[in-house]
Each structure stands twice: as structure tokens, then as C-alpha cells.
Tab-separated table of C-alpha atoms (C1' of nucleotides) in Angstrom:
chain	number	residue	atom	x	y	z
R	1	MET	CA	-1.337	10.646	-21.631
R	2	GLY	CA	2.019	9.506	-22.942
R	3	ARG	CA	3.936	6.861	-21.105
R	4	SER	CA	7.067	7.925	-19.354
R	5	PRO	CA	9.782	6.837	-21.771
R	6	CYS	CA	12.358	6.190	-19.083
R	7	CYS	CA	10.978	2.718	-18.440
R	8	ASP	CA	11.167	1.811	-22.073
R	9	GLU	CA	14.809	2.616	-22.424
R	10	ASN	CA	17.033	-0.398	-22.786
R	11	GLY	CA	20.268	-1.014	-20.983
R	12	LEU	CA	19.080	0.380	-17.673
R	13	LYS	CA	19.584	-1.770	-14.649
R	14	LYS	CA	16.595	-3.366	-12.965
R	15	GLY	CA	16.095	-5.425	-9.867
R	16	PRO	CA	17.445	-5.115	-6.345
R	17	TRP	CA	19.583	-2.145	-5.473
R	18	THR	CA	23.139	-2.676	-4.347
R	19	PRO	CA	24.526	-0.856	-1.294
R	20	GLU	CA	26.770	1.090	-3.653
R	21	GLU	CA	23.816	2.309	-5.708
R	22	ASP	CA	22.017	3.260	-2.519
R	23	GLN	CA	25.014	5.264	-1.394
R	24	ARG	CA	25.233	7.081	-4.699
R	25	LEU	CA	21.558	7.974	-4.574
R	26	ILE	CA	21.656	9.100	-0.952
R	27	HIS	CA	24.803	11.116	-1.504
R	28	TYR	CA	23.410	12.847	-4.563
R	29	ILE	CA	20.086	13.748	-2.972
R	30	GLU	CA	21.761	14.960	0.206
R	31	GLN	CA	23.953	17.236	-1.888
R	32	HIS	CA	21.498	18.455	-4.511
R	33	GLY	CA	18.007	17.335	-3.628
R	34	HIS	CA	16.231	15.073	-6.092
R	35	GLY	CA	15.180	17.831	-8.497
R	36	SER	CA	14.066	16.199	-11.720
R	37	TRP	CA	13.844	12.453	-11.183
R	38	ARG	CA	14.282	11.914	-14.875
R	39	ALA	CA	17.576	13.740	-14.921
R	40	LEU	CA	18.796	12.419	-11.595
R	41	PRO	CA	20.206	9.011	-12.589
R	42	LYS	CA	22.673	10.482	-15.075
R	43	LEU	CA	23.702	13.266	-12.721
R	44	ALA	CA	24.145	10.805	-9.860
R	45	GLY	CA	25.976	8.286	-12.006
R	46	LEU	CA	23.321	5.622	-11.740
R	47	ASN	CA	22.352	3.252	-14.525
R	48	ARG	CA	18.691	3.294	-13.485
R	49	CYS	CA	15.564	5.026	-14.685
R	50	GLY	CA	14.300	8.002	-12.729
R	51	LYS	CA	11.228	6.153	-11.657
R	52	SER	CA	13.297	3.420	-10.069
R	53	CYS	CA	15.367	6.033	-8.223
R	54	ARG	CA	12.279	7.831	-6.964
R	55	LEU	CA	10.746	4.611	-5.705
R	56	ARG	CA	13.928	3.507	-4.015
R	57	TRP	CA	14.247	6.867	-2.290
R	58	THR	CA	10.628	7.313	-1.209
R	59	ASN	CA	10.060	3.738	-0.118
R	60	TYR	CA	13.376	2.811	1.372
R	61	LEU	CA	16.176	5.352	1.625
R	62	ARG	CA	14.360	8.452	2.863
R	63	PRO	CA	15.753	9.305	6.300
R	64	ASP	CA	12.354	9.868	7.921
R	65	ILE	CA	11.094	6.374	7.206
R	66	LYS	CA	9.976	4.407	10.203
R	67	ARG	CA	10.893	0.767	9.855
R	68	GLY	CA	9.827	-2.288	11.770
R	69	LYS	CA	6.544	-3.774	12.817
R	70	PHE	CA	3.304	-1.847	12.738
R	71	SER	CA	1.979	-1.001	16.170
R	72	GLN	CA	-1.556	-1.822	17.288
R	73	GLU	CA	-2.451	1.839	16.912
R	74	GLU	CA	-1.110	1.956	13.389
R	75	GLU	CA	-2.964	-1.224	12.503
R	76	GLN	CA	-6.174	0.214	13.908
R	77	THR	CA	-5.675	3.421	11.963
R	78	ILE	CA	-5.128	1.533	8.722
R	79	LEU	CA	-8.228	-0.566	9.243
R	80	ASN	CA	-10.371	2.414	10.027
R	81	LEU	CA	-9.087	4.527	7.172
R	82	HIS	CA	-9.349	1.679	4.706
R	83	SER	CA	-12.980	1.177	5.602
R	84	ILE	CA	-13.602	4.742	4.469
R	85	LEU	CA	-11.021	5.391	1.802
R	86	GLY	CA	-10.578	1.953	0.289
R	87	ASN	CA	-7.265	1.174	-1.396
R	88	LYS	CA	-6.088	4.772	-1.314
R	89	TRP	CA	-2.750	3.812	0.122
R	90	SER	CA	-1.117	7.181	-0.277
R	91	ALA	CA	-4.043	8.891	1.422
R	92	ILE	CA	-3.844	6.383	4.258
R	93	ALA	CA	-0.085	6.889	4.471
R	94	THR	CA	-0.518	10.601	5.156
R	95	HIS	CA	-2.054	9.636	8.502
R	96	LEU	CA	0.843	7.373	9.448
R	97	PRO	CA	4.018	9.417	9.784
R	98	GLY	CA	7.109	7.580	8.605
R	99	ARG	CA	5.166	4.884	6.803
R	100	THR	CA	5.059	4.641	3.028
R	101	ASP	CA	2.095	3.791	0.877
R	102	ASN	CA	3.966	0.751	-0.388
R	103	GLU	CA	4.624	-0.491	3.125
R	104	ILE	CA	1.004	-0.022	4.124
R	105	LYS	CA	-0.189	-1.724	0.967
R	106	ASN	CA	2.079	-4.691	1.637
R	107	PHE	CA	0.980	-4.862	5.246
R	108	TRP	CA	-2.624	-4.812	4.162
R	109	ASN	CA	-2.188	-7.507	1.538
R	110	THR	CA	-0.158	-9.839	3.720
R	111	HIS	CA	-1.726	-9.346	7.151
R	112	LEU	CA	-4.817	-7.232	7.484
R	113	LYS	CA	-6.740	-8.600	4.535
R	114	LYS	CA	-6.437	-12.134	5.868
R	115	LYS	CA	-7.305	-10.979	9.338
R	116	LEU	CA	-10.496	-9.314	8.092
R	117	ILE	CA	-11.511	-12.381	6.143
R	118	GLN	CA	-11.028	-14.523	9.223
R	119	MET	CA	-13.153	-12.099	11.202
R	120	GLY	CA	-16.011	-12.203	8.749
R	121	PHE	CA	-15.303	-9.008	6.830
R	122	ASP	CA	-15.282	-8.687	3.134
R	123	PRO	CA	-11.970	-6.854	2.840
R	124	MET	CA	-12.861	-5.165	-0.418
R	125	THR	CA	-16.344	-3.892	0.280
R	126	HIS	CA	-16.121	-3.801	4.062
R	127	ARG	CA	-19.564	-5.249	4.035
R	128	PRO	CA	-20.513	-7.865	6.540
R	129	ARG	CA	-21.008	-11.393	5.420
R	130	THR	CA	-24.575	-12.596	5.156
R	131	ASP	CA	-24.532	-14.637	8.342
R	132	LEU	CA	-24.840	-12.321	11.278
R	133	PHE	CA	-22.276	-13.870	13.564
R	134	SER	CA	-19.486	-13.565	11.108
R	135	SER	CA	-20.417	-9.941	10.548
R	136	LEU	CA	-20.587	-8.916	14.181
R	137	PRO	CA	-16.921	-8.006	14.500
R	138	GLN	CA	-17.266	-5.727	11.533
R	139	LEU	CA	-20.256	-4.009	13.040
R	140	ILE	CA	-18.284	-3.374	16.170
R	141	ALA	CA	-15.400	-2.132	14.079
R	142	LEU	CA	-17.652	0.289	12.266
R	143	ALA	CA	-19.018	1.567	15.524
R	144	ASN	CA	-15.431	1.948	16.668
R	145	LEU	CA	-14.647	3.815	13.523
R	146	ASN	CA	-17.313	6.310	14.395
R	147	LYS	CA	-15.650	6.948	17.729
R	148	GLU	CA	-12.211	7.324	16.168
R	149	LEU	CA	-13.397	9.672	13.504
R	150	MET	CA	-15.047	11.859	16.075
R	151	MET	CA	-11.659	12.157	17.752
R	152	MET	CA	-9.970	12.801	14.451
R	153	ASP	CA	-12.297	15.670	13.803
R	154	HIS	CA	-10.627	17.506	16.631
R	155	HIS	CA	-7.079	16.797	15.574
R	156	HIS	CA	-7.221	16.560	11.814
R	157	HIS	CA	-10.335	18.438	10.975
R	158	GLN	CA	-8.986	19.960	7.793
R	159	GLN	CA	-8.091	16.518	6.490
R	160	TRP	CA	-11.668	15.408	6.556
R	161	GLU	CA	-13.219	18.047	4.416
R	162	ASP	CA	-14.067	15.621	1.704
R	163	HIS	CA	-17.837	15.538	1.916
R	164	ALA	CA	-18.174	12.212	0.179
R	165	ALA	CA	-15.928	10.569	2.725
R	166	VAL	CA	-17.873	12.127	5.557
R	167	ARG	CA	-21.134	10.953	4.079
R	168	LEU	CA	-19.772	7.461	3.598
R	169	GLN	CA	-18.631	7.480	7.167
R	170	ALA	CA	-22.059	8.498	8.390
R	171	GLU	CA	-23.699	5.843	6.268
R	172	ALA	CA	-21.326	3.178	7.483
R	173	VAL	CA	-21.993	4.098	11.071
R	174	GLN	CA	-25.743	4.111	10.451
R	175	LEU	CA	-25.505	0.697	8.884
R	176	ALA	CA	-23.420	-0.566	11.759
R	177	LYS	CA	-25.908	0.697	14.289
R	178	LEU	CA	-28.872	-0.769	12.463
R	179	GLN	CA	-27.264	-4.124	11.987
R	180	TYR	CA	-25.946	-4.210	15.498
R	181	LEU	CA	-29.428	-3.535	16.855
R	182	GLN	CA	-30.733	-6.224	14.573
R	183	TYR	CA	-28.153	-8.572	16.020
R	184	ILE	CA	-29.042	-7.704	19.608
R	185	PHE	CA	-32.724	-8.317	19.027
R	186	GLN	CA	-32.368	-11.475	17.009
R	187	THR	CA	-29.811	-13.196	19.188
R	188	THR	CA	-30.806	-14.976	22.299
R	189	THR	CA	-27.795	-17.189	22.936
R	190	PRO	CA	-24.428	-15.714	22.188
R	191	THR	CA	-22.358	-18.711	21.175
R	192	ASN	CA	-19.653	-17.149	19.080
R	193	THR	CA	-16.600	-17.760	21.200
R	194	THR	CA	-14.262	-18.534	18.363
R	195	SER	CA	-12.615	-15.143	18.318
R	196	THR	CA	-12.629	-11.974	20.268
R	197	PRO	CA	-12.864	-9.082	17.871
R	198	PRO	CA	-9.487	-7.413	17.948
R	199	LEU	CA	-11.026	-4.176	16.786
R	200	LEU	CA	-13.029	-3.820	19.942
R	201	ASN	CA	-11.659	-0.914	21.904
R	202	PRO	CA	-12.367	-0.430	25.604
K	1	DA	C1'	20.381	-32.590	5.105
K	2	DA	C1'	17.550	-31.579	1.341
K	3	DC	C1'	13.592	-30.197	-0.580
K	4	DA	C1'	8.961	-27.932	-0.892
K	5	DC	C1'	6.124	-24.529	0.439
K	6	DG	C1'	4.443	-20.148	2.157
K	7	DC	C1'	5.248	-15.579	3.646
K	8	DA	C1'	7.012	-10.861	3.589
K	9	DC	C1'	8.497	-7.195	1.198
K	10	DA	C1'	11.173	-4.748	-2.401
K	11	DA	C1'	10.664	-3.497	-6.932
K	12	DC	C1'	8.484	-3.184	-11.387
K	13	DC	C1'	4.596	-2.216	-14.621
K	14	DG	C1'	1.203	0.346	-16.584
K	15	DC	C1'	-2.382	3.686	-16.034
K	16	DC	C1'	-3.873	8.278	-14.496
K	17	DT	C1'	-3.485	13.144	-13.739
K	18	DA	C1'	-1.641	17.712	-13.100
K	19	DG	C1'	1.290	20.876	-15.104
K	20	DT	C1'	3.290	23.212	-18.998
K	21	DG	C1'	4.053	25.105	-23.569
I	1	DA	C1'	-8.125	23.537	-26.594
I	2	DC	C1'	-4.725	20.384	-27.365
I	3	DA	C1'	-0.469	17.564	-27.040
I	4	DC	C1'	2.985	16.076	-24.358
I	5	DT	C1'	5.646	14.875	-20.163
I	6	DA	C1'	6.991	13.887	-15.357
I	7	DG	C1'	5.489	12.340	-11.342
I	8	DG	C1'	2.286	9.734	-8.587
I	9	DC	C1'	-0.453	5.842	-7.634
I	10	DG	C1'	-2.284	1.103	-7.163
I	11	DG	C1'	-1.829	-3.601	-8.755
I	12	DT	C1'	1.174	-7.236	-9.452
I	13	DT	C1'	5.365	-9.891	-9.606
I	14	DG	C1'	9.902	-11.631	-8.205
I	15	DT	C1'	12.979	-13.027	-4.808
I	16	DG	C1'	14.965	-14.161	-0.478
I	17	DC	C1'	14.157	-16.198	3.822
I	18	DG	C1'	12.030	-19.055	7.346
I	19	DT	C1'	9.551	-23.154	8.471
I	20	DG	C1'	7.683	-27.711	7.943
I	21	DT	C1'	8.192	-32.370	6.175
DNA sequence: AACACGCACAACCGCCTAGTG
DNA sequence: ACACTAGGCGGTTGTGCGTGT
């Protein structure tokens, strides 16, 4: 329960990393591996706390990190997984090779969250808004999610053993179906031309 | 050209949890 | 069983950059 004392130590550098610090960290880890993060800064000659080193390495310096814009597929995956897992960024990141939880979290907060709000989603609960038109894109997304998860079951079956997640998924799909049917029956004149739901797959 | 504003993202903070003695 | 620690995670903040006025 105790707080890691490394962050409380005074005299350790904070803020942006310099190229020289990056080089030191990369060089050390390439030579020795990271081992104990707490011990690493001293061994590598860095005036940083271990936590800072770990973060810098895992979020930025790691050689297998994929940088650049998120693809449509990645965006779709994030949306779908978030609707099931919520803000479990590290869990979501395991499905996106080369992407870090921090990167996904940032992408969500700066892009996807706004996008969902615009489309009539509540980004936190993934519940549709009360008015049906604004919720339609979400219903379609949920139906989509069902499709995607069915595919995932083939490829990543072992990753979906969490029964709660599976149950949530089933419930979400049920809800989507019910509400979508409700929409179909209640609507006579489809007038919502403001936006084409980007989540709609062919 | 100068300033204000908003956005994107790197980095930090503090809490939680698994592991160990 | 308990105390303690390191590492991991999610939320939040700070900063640099681009764009609009």
C-alpha cells in the first residue's frame, strides 16, 4: 500500500527528456535490459526516478512502437473494445500491436470521445441519448460490435474468456437489437441526413 | 506581425495490486 | 496474516505547435 518513494525524492529531474537522456536510457536497456526500474537510473547515469524511465521507455523509446496516425481499423477496434471494456487502456492496447495505452488514451480523449458525442453517444456509458435519432449510430455500432466480436472469437478466443465481458457484450447486442427494432417501427420518415455513421461497416 | 486560442501528446501524479519476506 | 515495495494503471496536467483573428 505504500507509495513508491522514488517520486518523492528531491533533486531528480522532471519534465521533457533530452535526446542525450534518451540515448543513455536506450543504450543501457539494450546492453542490460531494464531489470529493476528503481535501480536503473543510477546504473544508467540518469538523474530521473525509475518510474519516469519506465514510462519514457514503454511509451516512447521502445523499438516496437508504431508511431503515426491511427488507421480506420485501429480506430474501429478501439471503439468496439471501449464499448465493452471501458477505460481499460492497457487491455485495449493488447489488441493493438505497437500502440501504447497512453497513446490510445490520448487518442480517445482528443478524437474519439468528441466523435462519439457528435454522433449521439454518451462516451462514458456507451448508452444512447434519449432521442432516438441521435442514438441510432450507436445502435448500429453495437450491432457492428457483435459482428466484430464474432470474428474475434475465432482469432483471439482465449482473450475473451472473461465471462463478465462476454455477458456485457451479449447484453449490449440485445439492447442494440431491441432499440434498433424500436427505431424501425417507430420511424416513418428518415430525415437524419446530418451525418453518416462512420461505424457502419459494409 | 503579434497575439490569443485550441489541439495533440508527452509526462507526471497518485492510487491499486501482485509479489515477497 | 501482515507489512512493505515495485510496477502498473488511469486520470490529469503542462507544453509546444498550428491556426485564426
